[in-house]
PDB file of C-alpha atoms in Angstrom:
ATOM      1  CA  TYR A 222      14.607   8.185  -3.781  1.00 43.00           C
ATOM      2  CA  ASN A 223      15.901   8.489  -7.537  1.00 51.00           C
ATOM      3  CA  THR A 224      13.575   6.280  -9.226  1.00 60.00           C
ATOM      4  CA  PRO A 225       9.861   9.123  -9.932  1.00 63.00           C
ATOM      5  CA  LEU A 226       6.726   7.988  -8.663  1.00 67.00           C
ATOM      6  CA  GLU A 227       4.414   8.330 -11.823  1.00 70.00           C
ATOM      7  CA  LEU A 228       1.065  10.326 -11.932  1.00 71.00           C
ATOM      8  CA  ASN A 229      -1.156   9.531 -14.018  1.00 73.00           C
ATOM      9  CA  ILE A 230      -3.629  12.648 -15.274  1.00 75.00           C
ATOM     10  CA  SER A 231      -6.254  11.617 -17.380  1.00 74.00           C
ATOM     11  CA  PHE A 232      -8.573  14.491 -19.386  1.00 73.00           C
ATOM     12  CA  GLU A 233     -12.008  14.056 -19.716  1.00 74.00           C
ATOM     13  CA  ASP A 234     -11.888  15.870 -22.724  1.00 73.00           C
ATOM     14  CA  PRO A 235      -8.253  16.234 -24.165  1.00 70.00           C
ATOM     15  CA  GLU A 236      -9.082  18.005 -27.322  1.00 75.00           C
ATOM     16  CA  GLN A 237     -10.363  20.836 -25.123  1.00 78.00           C
ATOM     17  CA  VAL A 238      -6.720  21.271 -22.953  1.00 80.00           C
ATOM     18  CA  ALA A 239      -4.024  23.358 -24.467  1.00 81.00           C
ATOM     19  CA  TRP A 240      -1.445  22.271 -21.462  1.00 81.00           C
ATOM     20  CA  TYR A 241      -1.234  21.406 -17.440  1.00 82.00           C
ATOM     21  CA  ARG A 242       0.725  21.981 -14.844  1.00 83.00           C
ATOM     22  CA  VAL A 243       1.535  20.072 -11.613  1.00 82.00           C
ATOM     23  CA  LEU A 244       2.485  21.399  -7.893  1.00 81.00           C
ATOM     24  CA  TYR A 245       3.391  19.881  -5.260  1.00 78.00           C
ATOM     25  CA  ARG A 246       6.421  19.682  -2.753  1.00 72.00           C
ATOM     26  CA  ASP A 247       9.511  17.423  -2.163  1.00 66.00           C
ATOM     27  CA  ALA A 248      10.957  15.931   0.638  1.00 62.00           C
ATOM     28  CA  LYS A 249      12.701  19.954   1.837  1.00 69.00           C
ATOM     29  CA  ASN A 250       9.627  21.311   1.544  1.00 71.00           C
ATOM     30  CA  ASN A 251      10.372  23.146  -1.944  1.00 73.00           C
ATOM     31  CA  THR A 252       7.601  24.076  -4.203  1.00 76.00           C
ATOM     32  CA  VAL A 253       8.026  22.132  -7.581  1.00 75.00           C
ATOM     33  CA  PHE A 254       6.878  22.588 -10.829  1.00 74.00           C
ATOM     34  CA  LYS A 255       6.032  20.690 -13.878  1.00 75.00           C
ATOM     35  CA  GLN A 256       4.435  21.626 -17.024  1.00 73.00           C
ATOM     36  CA  ALA A 257       3.661  20.372 -20.326  1.00 70.00           C
ATOM     37  CA  TYR A 258       0.978  20.708 -23.766  1.00 70.00           C
ATOM     38  CA  VAL A 259      -0.914  17.641 -24.017  1.00 66.00           C
ATOM     39  CA  ASP A 260      -0.500  16.117 -27.537  1.00 62.00           C
ATOM     40  CA  ALA A 261      -5.135  15.223 -28.205  1.00 54.00           C
ATOM     41  CA  GLU A 262      -4.141  12.619 -30.859  1.00 59.00           C
ATOM     42  CA  LYS A 263      -2.037  10.726 -28.774  1.00 56.00           C
ATOM     43  CA  ASN A 264      -4.825   9.713 -25.305  1.00 56.00           C
ATOM     44  CA  ASN A 265      -6.190  11.631 -22.533  1.00 57.00           C
ATOM     45  CA  LEU A 266      -3.720  10.391 -20.299  1.00 61.00           C
ATOM     46  CA  VAL A 267      -0.251  11.961 -19.379  1.00 64.00           C
ATOM     47  CA  SER A 268       2.514  10.759 -16.721  1.00 67.00           C
ATOM     48  CA  VAL A 269       4.620  12.782 -14.445  1.00 67.00           C
ATOM     49  CA  PRO A 270       7.645  12.609 -12.691  1.00 67.00           C
ATOM     50  CA  VAL A 271       7.001  13.097  -9.318  1.00 68.00           C
ATOM     51  CA  TYR A 272      10.682  12.546  -7.446  1.00 63.00           C
ATOM     52  CA  SER A 273       9.942  13.018  -3.380  1.00 60.00           C
ATOM     53  CA  THR A 274      11.994  11.416  -0.512  1.00 57.00           C
ATOM     54  CA  ASN A 275       8.918  12.826   1.511  1.00 53.00           C
ATOM     55  CA  LEU A 276       6.984  10.118   2.991  1.00 56.00           C
ATOM     56  CA  SER A 277       3.364  11.561   4.350  1.00 59.00           C
ATOM     57  CA  VAL A 278       1.021  12.808   2.800  1.00 58.00           C
ATOM     58  CA  THR A 279       1.467  15.841   0.371  1.00 73.00           C
ATOM     59  CA  GLU A 280      -0.953  17.509  -2.125  1.00 79.00           C
ATOM     60  CA  ILE A 281      -0.360  17.756  -5.879  1.00 83.00           C
ATOM     61  CA  THR A 282      -2.602  20.555  -7.552  1.00 86.00           C
ATOM     62  CA  VAL A 283      -3.058  19.861 -11.400  1.00 86.00           C
ATOM     63  CA  ASP A 284      -3.963  23.154 -13.244  1.00 88.00           C
ATOM     64  CA  ALA A 285      -5.401  22.559 -16.483  1.00 86.00           C
ATOM     65  CA  PHE A 286      -5.621  25.376 -18.971  1.00 87.00           C
ATOM     66  CA  ASP A 287      -7.761  25.312 -23.078  1.00 85.00           C
ATOM     67  CA  TRP A 288      -6.825  27.463 -25.519  1.00 84.00           C
ATOM     68  CA  TYR A 289      -7.953  30.063 -24.023  1.00 89.00           C
ATOM     69  CA  GLY A 290      -6.359  30.844 -20.998  1.00 88.00           C
ATOM     70  CA  ASN A 291      -9.699  29.666 -18.803  1.00 91.00           C
ATOM     71  CA  LYS A 292      -8.602  27.146 -16.310  1.00 91.00           C
ATOM     72  CA  THR A 293      -9.503  23.590 -14.271  1.00 88.00           C
ATOM     73  CA  THR A 294      -7.851  22.746 -10.532  1.00 91.00           C
ATOM     74  CA  GLU A 295      -7.788  20.381  -8.489  1.00 88.00           C
ATOM     75  CA  THR A 296      -6.114  19.019  -6.196  1.00 89.00           C
ATOM     76  CA  ARG A 297      -5.673  15.450  -4.487  1.00 84.00           C
ATOM     77  CA  SER A 298      -3.680  14.299  -1.262  1.00 79.00           C
ATOM     78  CA  VAL A 299      -1.799  11.536  -1.882  1.00 74.00           C
ATOM     79  CA  THR A 300       1.164   9.126  -0.358  1.00 70.00           C
ATOM     80  CA  LEU A 301       4.177   9.411  -1.624  1.00 71.00           C
ATOM     81  CA  ASP A 302       5.843   6.101   0.064  1.00 78.00           C
ATOM     82  CA  ARG A 303       7.386   3.023  -1.428  1.00 76.00           C
ATOM     83  CA  ARG A 304       8.300   1.764   1.983  1.00 84.00           C
ATOM     84  CA  LEU A 305       6.897  -1.896   2.533  1.00 91.00           C
ATOM     85  CA  PRO A 306       5.432  -2.089   6.653  1.00 94.00           C
ATOM     86  CA  LYS A 307       7.376  -4.057   8.842  1.00 95.00           C
ATOM     87  CA  LEU A 308       5.620  -7.488   9.180  1.00 96.00           C
ATOM     88  CA  LEU A 309       6.887 -10.278  11.946  1.00 96.00           C
ATOM     89  CA  LEU A 310       4.608 -13.542  12.140  1.00 97.00           C
ATOM     90  CA  THR A 311       5.562 -16.049  15.132  1.00 95.00           C
ATOM     91  CA  SER A 312       3.626 -19.342  16.717  1.00 94.00           C
ATOM     92  CA  SER A 313       4.272 -21.280  19.613  1.00 94.00           C
ATOM     93  CA  ARG A 314       5.060 -24.174  17.720  1.00 93.00           C
ATOM     94  CA  SER A 315       5.403 -26.151  14.595  1.00 93.00           C
ATOM     95  CA  TRP A 316       3.551 -29.071  15.026  1.00 94.00           C
ATOM     96  CA  VAL A 317       0.988 -30.070  17.572  1.00 93.00           C
ATOM     97  CA  TYR A 318      -1.138 -33.323  18.443  1.00 92.00           C
ATOM     98  CA  PRO A 319      -5.022 -32.372  17.779  1.00 91.00           C
ATOM     99  CA  ASP A 320      -6.699 -30.744  20.097  1.00 88.00           C
ATOM    100  CA  ASN A 321      -3.729 -28.636  20.921  1.00 92.00           C
ATOM    101  CA  PRO A 322      -3.426 -25.247  20.614  1.00 94.00           C
ATOM    102  CA  ILE A 323      -0.444 -23.468  18.904  1.00 95.00           C
ATOM    103  CA  THR A 324      -0.635 -19.573  19.363  1.00 95.00           C
ATOM    104  CA  PHE A 325       0.064 -17.129  16.765  1.00 96.00           C
ATOM    105  CA  THR A 326       1.607 -13.692  17.495  1.00 96.00           C
ATOM    106  CA  VAL A 327       1.796 -10.660  14.315  1.00 97.00           C
ATOM    107  CA  THR A 328       4.163  -7.992  14.286  1.00 96.00           C
ATOM    108  CA  ALA A 329       3.643  -5.104  12.483  1.00 95.00           C
ATOM    109  CA  SER A 330       4.186  -1.726  11.785  1.00 93.00           C
ATOM    110  CA  ASP A 331       4.135   1.347   9.119  1.00 91.00           C
ATOM    111  CA  GLU A 332       6.618   4.807   8.722  1.00 84.00           C
ATOM    112  CA  ASN A 333       3.149   6.265   8.400  1.00 81.00           C
ATOM    113  CA  LYS A 334      -0.252   4.175   9.372  1.00 86.00           C
ATOM    114  CA  LEU A 335      -1.824   0.447   8.361  1.00 91.00           C
ATOM    115  CA  ALA A 336      -4.714   0.198   6.933  1.00 92.00           C
ATOM    116  CA  LYS A 337      -4.996  -3.488   7.564  1.00 94.00           C
ATOM    117  CA  THR A 338      -3.181  -6.190   8.897  1.00 95.00           C
ATOM    118  CA  ALA A 339      -4.329  -9.778   8.636  1.00 96.00           C
ATOM    119  CA  LEU A 340      -4.008 -13.178   9.137  1.00 97.00           C
ATOM    120  CA  TYR A 341      -5.373 -16.128   7.286  1.00 98.00           C
ATOM    121  CA  CYS A 342      -5.073 -20.068   7.417  1.00 96.00           C
ATOM    122  CA  ASN A 343      -5.364 -21.976   4.258  1.00 96.00           C
ATOM    123  CA  GLY A 344      -6.557 -18.702   2.780  1.00 96.00           C
ATOM    124  CA  GLU A 345      -9.291 -17.810   5.094  1.00 96.00           C
ATOM    125  CA  GLU A 346      -8.617 -14.750   7.327  1.00 97.00           C
ATOM    126  CA  VAL A 347      -8.997 -15.342  11.249  1.00 96.00           C
ATOM    127  CA  GLU A 348     -10.209 -13.121  13.764  1.00 95.00           C
ATOM    128  CA  LEU A 349      -7.420 -11.471  15.739  1.00 95.00           C
ATOM    129  CA  THR A 350      -7.380 -10.535  18.680  1.00 93.00           C
ATOM    130  CA  ALA A 351      -4.962  -7.078  18.866  1.00 89.00           C
ATOM    131  CA  ASN A 352      -3.023  -5.115  21.746  1.00 80.00           C
ATOM    132  CA  GLU A 353      -0.992  -2.055  20.357  1.00 73.00           C
ATOM    133  CA  GLU A 354       1.083  -3.364  17.478  1.00 71.00           C
ATOM    134  CA  ASN A 355       0.980  -7.123  17.994  1.00 91.00           C
ATOM    135  CA  TRP A 356      -2.175  -9.132  17.277  1.00 95.00           C
ATOM    136  CA  THR A 357      -3.042 -12.505  18.485  1.00 95.00           C
ATOM    137  CA  TYR A 358      -4.583 -16.227  17.057  1.00 96.00           C
ATOM    138  CA  ILE A 359      -4.680 -19.154  19.060  1.00 95.00           C
ATOM    139  CA  PHE A 360      -5.049 -22.038  16.471  1.00 95.00           C
ATOM    140  CA  LYS A 361      -6.894 -25.225  17.565  1.00 91.00           C
ATOM    141  CA  ASN A 362      -7.445 -27.935  15.649  1.00 87.00           C
ATOM    142  CA  LYS A 363      -9.013 -31.462  15.774  1.00 85.00           C
ATOM    143  CA  THR A 364      -7.814 -32.517  11.718  1.00 90.00           C
ATOM    144  CA  ALA A 365      -4.872 -33.853  11.019  1.00 92.00           C
ATOM    145  CA  GLY A 366      -2.918 -32.383   8.540  1.00 94.00           C
ATOM    146  CA  GLN A 367      -0.292 -28.924   7.185  1.00 95.00           C
ATOM    147  CA  TYR A 368      -1.961 -25.542   7.798  1.00 96.00           C
ATOM    148  CA  VAL A 369      -0.640 -22.639   5.854  1.00 96.00           C
ATOM    149  CA  PHE A 370      -0.514 -19.550   8.261  1.00 97.00           C
ATOM    150  CA  MET A 371       0.173 -16.246   6.336  1.00 98.00           C
ATOM    151  CA  ALA A 372      -0.063 -12.599   7.089  1.00 97.00           C
ATOM    152  CA  GLU A 373      -0.201  -9.305   5.463  1.00 97.00           C
ATOM    153  CA  ALA A 374       0.345  -5.730   6.618  1.00 96.00           C
ATOM    154  CA  ILE A 375      -1.025  -2.988   3.981  1.00 95.00           C
ATOM    155  CA  ASP A 376      -0.158   0.769   4.522  1.00 90.00           C
ATOM    156  CA  ILE A 377      -2.487   3.454   3.288  1.00 85.00           C
ATOM    157  CA  ALA A 378       0.015   4.246   0.479  1.00 81.00           C
ATOM    158  CA  GLY A 379      -1.048   0.297  -0.729  1.00 86.00           C
ATOM    159  CA  ASN A 380       2.366  -0.915   0.310  1.00 89.00           C
ATOM    160  CA  ARG A 381       1.898  -4.512   1.490  1.00 94.00           C
ATOM    161  CA  THR A 382       4.662  -7.287   3.150  1.00 96.00           C
ATOM    162  CA  GLU A 383       3.291 -11.217   3.756  1.00 97.00           C
ATOM    163  CA  TYR A 384       4.853 -13.845   5.294  1.00 96.00           C
ATOM    164  CA  SER A 385       4.117 -17.081   5.607  1.00 96.00           C
ATOM    165  CA  ARG A 386       4.779 -19.962   7.736  1.00 95.00           C
ATOM    166  CA  THR A 387       3.247 -24.365   8.052  1.00 96.00           C
ATOM    167  CA  VAL A 388       2.321 -25.853  10.647  1.00 95.00           C
ATOM    168  CA  GLU A 389       1.874 -29.234  11.297  1.00 95.00           C
ATOM    169  CA  VAL A 390      -1.438 -31.227  12.959  1.00 94.00           C
ATOM    170  CA  ARG A 391      -0.256 -35.028  13.698  1.00 93.00           C
ATOM    171  CA  ALA A 392      -2.184 -37.636  14.085  1.00 88.00           C
ATOM    172  CA  ASP A 393      -2.913 -39.294  17.825  1.00 72.00           C
ATOM    173  CA  GLN A 394       0.343 -41.270  19.023  1.00 64.00           C
TER     174      GLN A 394
END
């Protein structure tokens, strides 16, 4: 990607931090090194652009140095992923009469890993039955009206995809 992911770093006591450096691996597994001086008068938050097309978990290490050369290091695992999960919501019908079922199928996948797959009916989460990459829900309602079903898939990086479908329960004829 040409657009960087912004890594925000905050320091508990910015007046004690003279400079910092950030180390991480790019898409070609090269070590990238960035360093800068801290302006304690601005604030205790700095933003570092991280350029990577690596779509996996990577470690980012930040070293902070005080005015005497003492160093504090923190390493975090970060998922560098901007790709949305794939999501499909299908239903066996778009309308029914009361007490007739509609089967919903939610299909979701992600290049890394899904953190959550859910289906909501008019804003309330319903219980899905899982099998491999598909989840199903059988809707059977006695009350006529329109019902909005919204499926969502969230990956471990927090990317979210949603898809909605409206079905109708028609009054008896």
